[in-house]
């Protein structure tokens, strides 16, 4: 998605340790008119996959998931991190290691909101090593729902999480794939 | 908003301690087509207030804020809880006590994303005692932005947070106001 690449180049910030921050349009300040285009693009890619539910993970995935769900006219379910008073009853739960924060947390979805009969499109902001995406896929599998595919706004393809999923036969679509980036020069190379 | 009241009555769950759960359409599974109507309603209420930025708080506010920002054609900024690696540099920060979780956390917004020149509409899922809303208002004041008003999807008016804000001259619009609820009978009385 050319417009996304341009935004990453003009508004993204690279930090040591292969960290790309897109706080200006995706992770803190959200450029909602732009996000609407992201929603349309995922719909274009998956419109023939009979998707009836979008699944994402709090917090940064929620805005993206909302726009994608709007295009599909279907509900969004967001997986929660840690157990809070606000989730009651039976949940599907799996541990996820956070590359960004260096911790492990639990990801969970209420059994009421995911199950056989659902055809699920998972969306998230980033796909790097793939830990969060793998956790969400595990929740879909545990629930008996069908996985239609995975969509990431930005894939750090040099961390190979996306390719490992593709090797398993899972359809993964990323709107921008970063092959390399350099925090000293600011250079970003996209996979074409 | 009549449709919202109907959804609260048919899909909400009341628990002891004045807890209303709306996980089925707002806080876990998000009914996005319905949320689109919520966005339109807030736009109708505040369309003459020259709003150029929507502010909310993670996580449950994000989907609502996204839909409202879409109607206004403006960016959404979501305040973050706790400090993470993902926020760099200077932030506006204020403590907020959580009624739901019984803890105190920090709420913060990057100084890059809120400031003089902004006319801010704050939106959130619930307004009860008003702790989260007061925290967001404090961030707006600290930043030098103008507060256009506050919008809550559901106000628990028996906890008086909304009325205290109105007494200060702040415009607060809630799409459903709950006067009382009873977890034993399941009865909910709305303020008309």
XYZ file of C-alpha atoms in Angstrom:
384
model
C 0.000 0.000 0.000
C 1.875 2.990 -1.377
C 0.227 5.612 0.869
C 1.230 3.615 3.949
C 4.856 3.345 2.817
C 4.938 7.097 2.301
C 3.559 7.671 5.805
C 6.103 5.295 7.341
C 8.909 7.148 5.534
C 7.647 10.623 6.437
C 6.212 10.055 9.932
C 7.834 6.876 11.286
C 10.774 7.008 13.704
C 13.472 4.358 13.932
C 15.187 3.529 17.219
C 18.037 1.232 18.107
C 17.001 -2.416 18.466
C 14.876 -2.451 15.282
C 12.107 -0.433 16.886
C 9.879 1.461 14.459
C 7.545 3.920 16.103
C 4.472 5.089 14.238
C 2.952 7.054 17.109
C 2.076 9.889 14.774
C -0.538 7.996 12.788
C -1.150 4.514 14.230
C -0.173 3.929 17.865
C -0.967 7.026 19.891
C -2.304 9.730 17.589
C -4.480 7.873 15.115
C -5.001 9.326 11.674
C -8.560 8.055 11.384
C -9.239 9.204 7.785
C -6.067 7.318 6.792
C -7.101 4.310 8.880
C -10.319 4.221 6.885
C -8.180 3.498 3.795
C -6.439 0.706 5.714
C -9.844 -0.798 6.493
C -10.840 -0.652 2.820
C -7.584 -2.286 1.746
C -8.005 -5.258 4.102
C -11.581 -5.606 2.900
C -10.407 -5.628 -0.718
C -7.887 -8.374 0.100
C -10.218 -10.616 2.141
C -13.665 -9.802 0.766
C -14.041 -13.269 -0.808
C -13.080 -15.117 2.390
C -16.563 -15.113 3.987
C -15.247 -13.306 7.078
C -17.895 -12.799 9.762
C -15.713 -11.722 12.690
C -12.614 -9.590 13.134
C -10.240 -10.458 15.982
C -7.496 -8.189 17.307
C -5.647 -7.484 20.556
C -5.762 -4.457 22.810
C -4.780 -1.684 22.657
C -3.249 -0.605 19.348
C -5.140 -3.169 17.307
C -8.561 -1.863 18.308
C -8.721 1.182 16.043
C -7.544 -0.862 13.059
C -9.955 -3.678 13.872
C -12.831 -1.211 14.169
C -12.233 0.167 10.692
C -11.840 -3.290 9.172
C -15.016 -4.538 10.888
C -16.866 -1.517 9.566
C -15.954 -2.475 5.987
C -17.073 -6.063 6.547
C -20.188 -4.991 8.469
C -19.348 -7.510 11.176
C -18.409 -7.461 14.889
C -14.914 -6.925 16.240
C -13.651 -8.936 19.183
C -10.551 -7.733 20.918
C -8.468 -10.111 23.006
C -7.585 -8.749 26.430
C -4.235 -8.810 28.136
C -4.202 -10.066 31.754
C -7.278 -11.062 33.693
C -9.471 -8.250 34.982
C -12.773 -8.048 36.809
C -14.330 -7.102 33.499
C -14.061 -10.592 32.040
C -16.294 -13.100 33.737
C -16.729 -16.785 33.112
C -14.969 -19.058 30.705
C -12.242 -17.727 28.485
C -9.804 -19.043 25.920
C -6.365 -18.016 27.149
C -2.791 -18.356 25.925
C 0.551 -16.837 26.997
C 2.283 -14.317 24.718
C 5.816 -13.026 25.021
C 6.158 -9.300 24.320
C 9.136 -8.352 22.166
C 8.500 -4.648 22.847
C 8.154 -4.859 26.611
C 10.305 -7.887 27.440
C 7.535 -9.577 29.436
C 5.055 -12.428 29.113
C 1.358 -11.776 29.461
C -1.873 -13.708 29.063
C -4.157 -13.052 26.128
C -7.762 -14.067 26.455
C -11.124 -14.039 24.735
C -14.438 -14.939 26.283
C -15.781 -18.252 24.993
C -19.063 -16.449 24.328
C -17.523 -14.373 21.560
C -15.542 -16.857 19.482
C -16.524 -20.330 18.370
C -17.542 -22.809 15.684
C -19.402 -21.006 12.916
C -17.063 -18.027 12.985
C -14.752 -17.259 10.070
C -12.153 -15.009 11.588
C -9.837 -12.410 10.131
C -7.114 -11.471 12.618
C -5.692 -7.954 12.271
C -2.965 -6.153 14.175
C -0.689 -3.152 13.810
C 2.658 -4.989 13.651
C 3.814 -8.460 12.677
C 7.440 -9.061 13.644
C 8.494 -12.294 15.363
C 4.812 -13.153 15.343
C 4.226 -13.785 19.048
C 1.002 -11.820 19.353
C -0.312 -13.157 16.019
C 0.511 -16.738 17.061
C -1.344 -16.185 20.330
C -4.425 -14.943 18.502
C -4.270 -17.883 16.069
C -4.100 -20.248 19.055
C -7.279 -18.656 20.488
C -9.063 -19.124 17.147
C -7.964 -22.777 16.959
C -8.986 -23.467 20.564
C -12.429 -21.995 19.896
C -13.196 -24.191 16.908
C -13.583 -21.173 14.628
C -12.100 -21.117 11.120
C -9.172 -18.796 10.429
C -9.734 -16.870 7.195
C -6.348 -15.187 7.432
C -4.158 -12.626 9.146
C -3.620 -8.989 8.256
C -0.868 -6.763 9.579
C -0.523 -3.099 8.816
C 3.281 -3.265 9.049
C 5.328 -6.453 8.806
C 8.975 -6.430 9.853
C 9.771 -9.181 7.387
C 13.388 -9.407 8.587
C 12.038 -10.945 11.808
C 10.375 -13.750 9.799
C 7.176 -14.195 11.834
C 5.037 -13.648 8.743
C 6.999 -16.071 6.589
C 6.769 -18.789 9.224
C 2.980 -18.434 9.217
C 2.880 -18.523 5.402
C 4.960 -21.736 5.453
C 2.209 -23.294 7.564
C -0.308 -22.435 4.843
C -1.894 -19.493 6.654
C -2.811 -16.553 4.475
C -0.980 -13.473 5.756
C -1.389 -10.059 4.131
C 0.721 -7.123 5.257
C 0.181 -3.661 3.826
C 3.851 -2.710 4.150
C 6.748 -5.137 4.545
C 10.010 -3.819 5.905
C 13.109 -5.719 4.792
C 15.576 -3.589 6.734
C 15.881 -0.343 8.609
C 18.765 1.640 9.997
C 18.342 3.871 13.035
C 21.546 5.774 12.266
C 20.754 6.748 8.686
C 16.970 6.579 8.949
C 16.858 4.385 5.844
C 13.964 1.940 5.419
C 13.928 -0.709 2.696
C 10.575 -2.260 1.806
C 10.043 -5.714 0.322
C 8.627 -5.111 -3.139
C -30.432 7.363 22.406
C -33.241 4.860 22.269
C -31.364 2.113 20.401
C -28.622 2.210 23.039
C -31.108 1.903 25.893
C -32.656 -1.115 24.179
C -29.235 -2.725 23.803
C -28.384 -2.096 27.460
C -31.677 -3.691 28.488
C -31.348 -6.696 26.195
C -27.584 -7.323 26.260
C -26.252 -5.674 29.429
C -25.501 -7.660 32.574
C -25.747 -6.259 36.088
C -23.474 -7.453 38.877
C -23.308 -6.670 42.570
C -21.522 -3.414 43.354
C -23.272 -1.408 40.651
C -21.271 -3.043 37.878
C -22.894 -2.976 34.453
C -21.181 -5.130 31.888
C -21.735 -4.453 28.216
C -19.167 -6.928 26.928
C -21.562 -8.111 24.263
C -21.567 -4.877 22.255
C -19.074 -2.351 23.680
C -16.259 -3.704 25.844
C -15.075 -7.008 24.439
C -17.197 -7.940 21.451
C -17.802 -4.648 19.669
C -20.916 -4.249 17.565
C -19.235 -2.027 14.998
C -22.304 -1.245 12.861
C -24.019 -0.095 16.086
C -20.923 1.858 17.132
C -21.173 3.705 13.852
C -24.541 5.049 15.063
C -22.876 6.118 18.326
C -20.280 8.044 16.313
C -23.016 9.776 14.314
C -24.902 10.726 17.481
C -21.862 12.354 19.099
C -21.210 14.194 15.850
C -24.777 15.453 15.793
C -24.425 16.724 19.372
C -21.022 18.419 18.970
C -20.894 19.286 15.277
C -21.073 23.050 15.980
C -18.273 22.971 18.561
C -15.373 23.253 16.075
C -13.845 20.007 17.330
C -10.543 19.163 15.647
C -9.331 16.348 17.906
C -10.920 13.446 19.756
C -9.308 12.276 22.997
C -10.029 8.986 24.726
C -8.299 6.446 26.950
C -7.193 2.906 26.213
C -8.544 0.302 25.798
C -12.336 0.401 25.640
C -12.479 4.041 24.548
C -10.505 3.447 21.372
C -13.218 1.874 19.243
C -15.697 4.582 20.244
C -13.135 7.329 19.654
C -12.318 5.903 16.233
C -15.933 6.069 15.111
C -16.412 9.573 16.497
C -13.193 10.801 14.848
C -14.356 9.319 11.567
C -17.528 11.418 11.707
C -15.540 14.567 12.489
C -12.836 13.700 9.920
C -10.188 14.446 12.543
C -7.472 12.524 14.416
C -8.021 10.484 17.550
C -5.491 10.571 20.375
C -5.742 7.901 23.013
C -4.224 8.434 26.430
C -2.098 5.542 27.613
C -2.120 3.876 30.991
C 1.295 3.365 32.619
C 4.565 4.229 30.999
C 5.849 1.904 28.293
C 8.804 1.894 25.939
C 6.385 2.943 23.240
C 6.037 6.484 24.531
C 9.171 8.551 24.186
C 9.927 12.080 25.277
C 7.753 14.568 27.055
C 4.271 13.623 28.154
C 1.396 15.169 30.049
C 0.623 12.784 32.885
C -1.905 12.569 35.708
C -2.913 9.860 38.211
C -6.334 8.202 37.910
C -8.013 5.951 40.436
C -9.823 2.982 38.903
C -13.239 2.236 40.376
C -13.429 -1.028 38.428
C -10.013 -2.387 39.329
C -9.398 -0.796 42.718
C -5.994 0.584 41.709
C -4.374 3.877 40.743
C -2.628 4.234 37.412
C -0.971 6.980 35.405
C -2.633 8.354 32.312
C -0.475 10.105 29.778
C -0.461 11.778 26.398
C 2.584 12.826 24.416
C 3.041 16.608 24.336
C 3.412 16.289 20.562
C -0.210 15.275 20.159
C -2.154 17.728 22.307
C -1.672 21.468 22.649
C -2.806 25.035 22.065
C -4.843 25.222 18.877
C -6.668 21.979 19.604
C -10.395 21.931 20.348
C -10.895 18.609 22.043
C -13.901 16.366 22.449
C -13.262 13.716 25.091
C -15.172 10.457 24.665
C -15.275 7.322 26.760
C -17.433 4.268 27.285
C -18.548 4.951 30.882
C -18.903 8.006 33.091
C -19.517 7.066 36.725
C -17.593 8.770 39.536
C -15.748 10.580 36.785
C -12.166 9.663 37.652
C -11.024 8.778 34.146
C -12.889 11.725 32.625
C -11.358 14.111 35.180
C -7.908 12.754 34.353
C -8.454 13.356 30.636
C -9.750 16.878 31.323
C -6.609 17.560 33.382
C -4.440 16.481 30.416
C -6.357 18.834 28.110
C -5.966 21.730 30.580
C -2.245 21.051 31.073
C -1.710 21.049 27.313
C -3.296 24.466 26.733
C -5.918 22.968 24.414
C -9.583 24.028 24.605
C -12.122 21.523 25.882
C -15.169 21.424 23.598
C -16.943 18.920 25.817
C -17.189 15.382 27.087
C -19.206 12.504 25.683
C -19.941 9.238 27.448
C -21.790 6.337 25.919
C -23.225 5.295 29.295
C -23.437 7.534 32.349
C -24.171 6.028 35.748
C -25.824 9.208 36.893
C -26.346 7.871 40.442
C -22.578 8.155 40.911
C -22.740 11.889 40.116
C -19.460 12.299 38.196
C -21.293 13.791 35.230
C -23.310 16.229 37.301
C -20.183 17.485 39.075
C -18.622 18.260 35.684
C -21.791 20.026 34.507
C -21.751 22.139 37.686
C -18.290 23.341 36.653
C -19.745 24.510 33.335
C -18.349 21.665 31.253
C -20.640 20.361 28.547
C -21.246 16.652 29.139
C -23.409 14.567 26.826
C -24.232 10.968 27.669
C -26.178 8.776 25.272
C -27.812 6.782 28.077
C -28.074 7.850 31.716
C -28.727 5.194 34.315
C -30.486 6.411 37.448
C -30.537 3.070 39.199
C -30.009 -0.601 38.601
C -30.656 -3.718 40.609
C -28.522 -6.822 40.177
C -31.122 -9.009 41.868
C -34.101 -8.075 39.702
C -32.144 -6.984 36.633
C -34.112 -3.727 36.579
C -32.513 -0.637 35.027
C -34.074 2.825 35.346
C -32.912 5.493 32.899
C -32.950 9.246 33.509
C -35.398 10.641 30.998
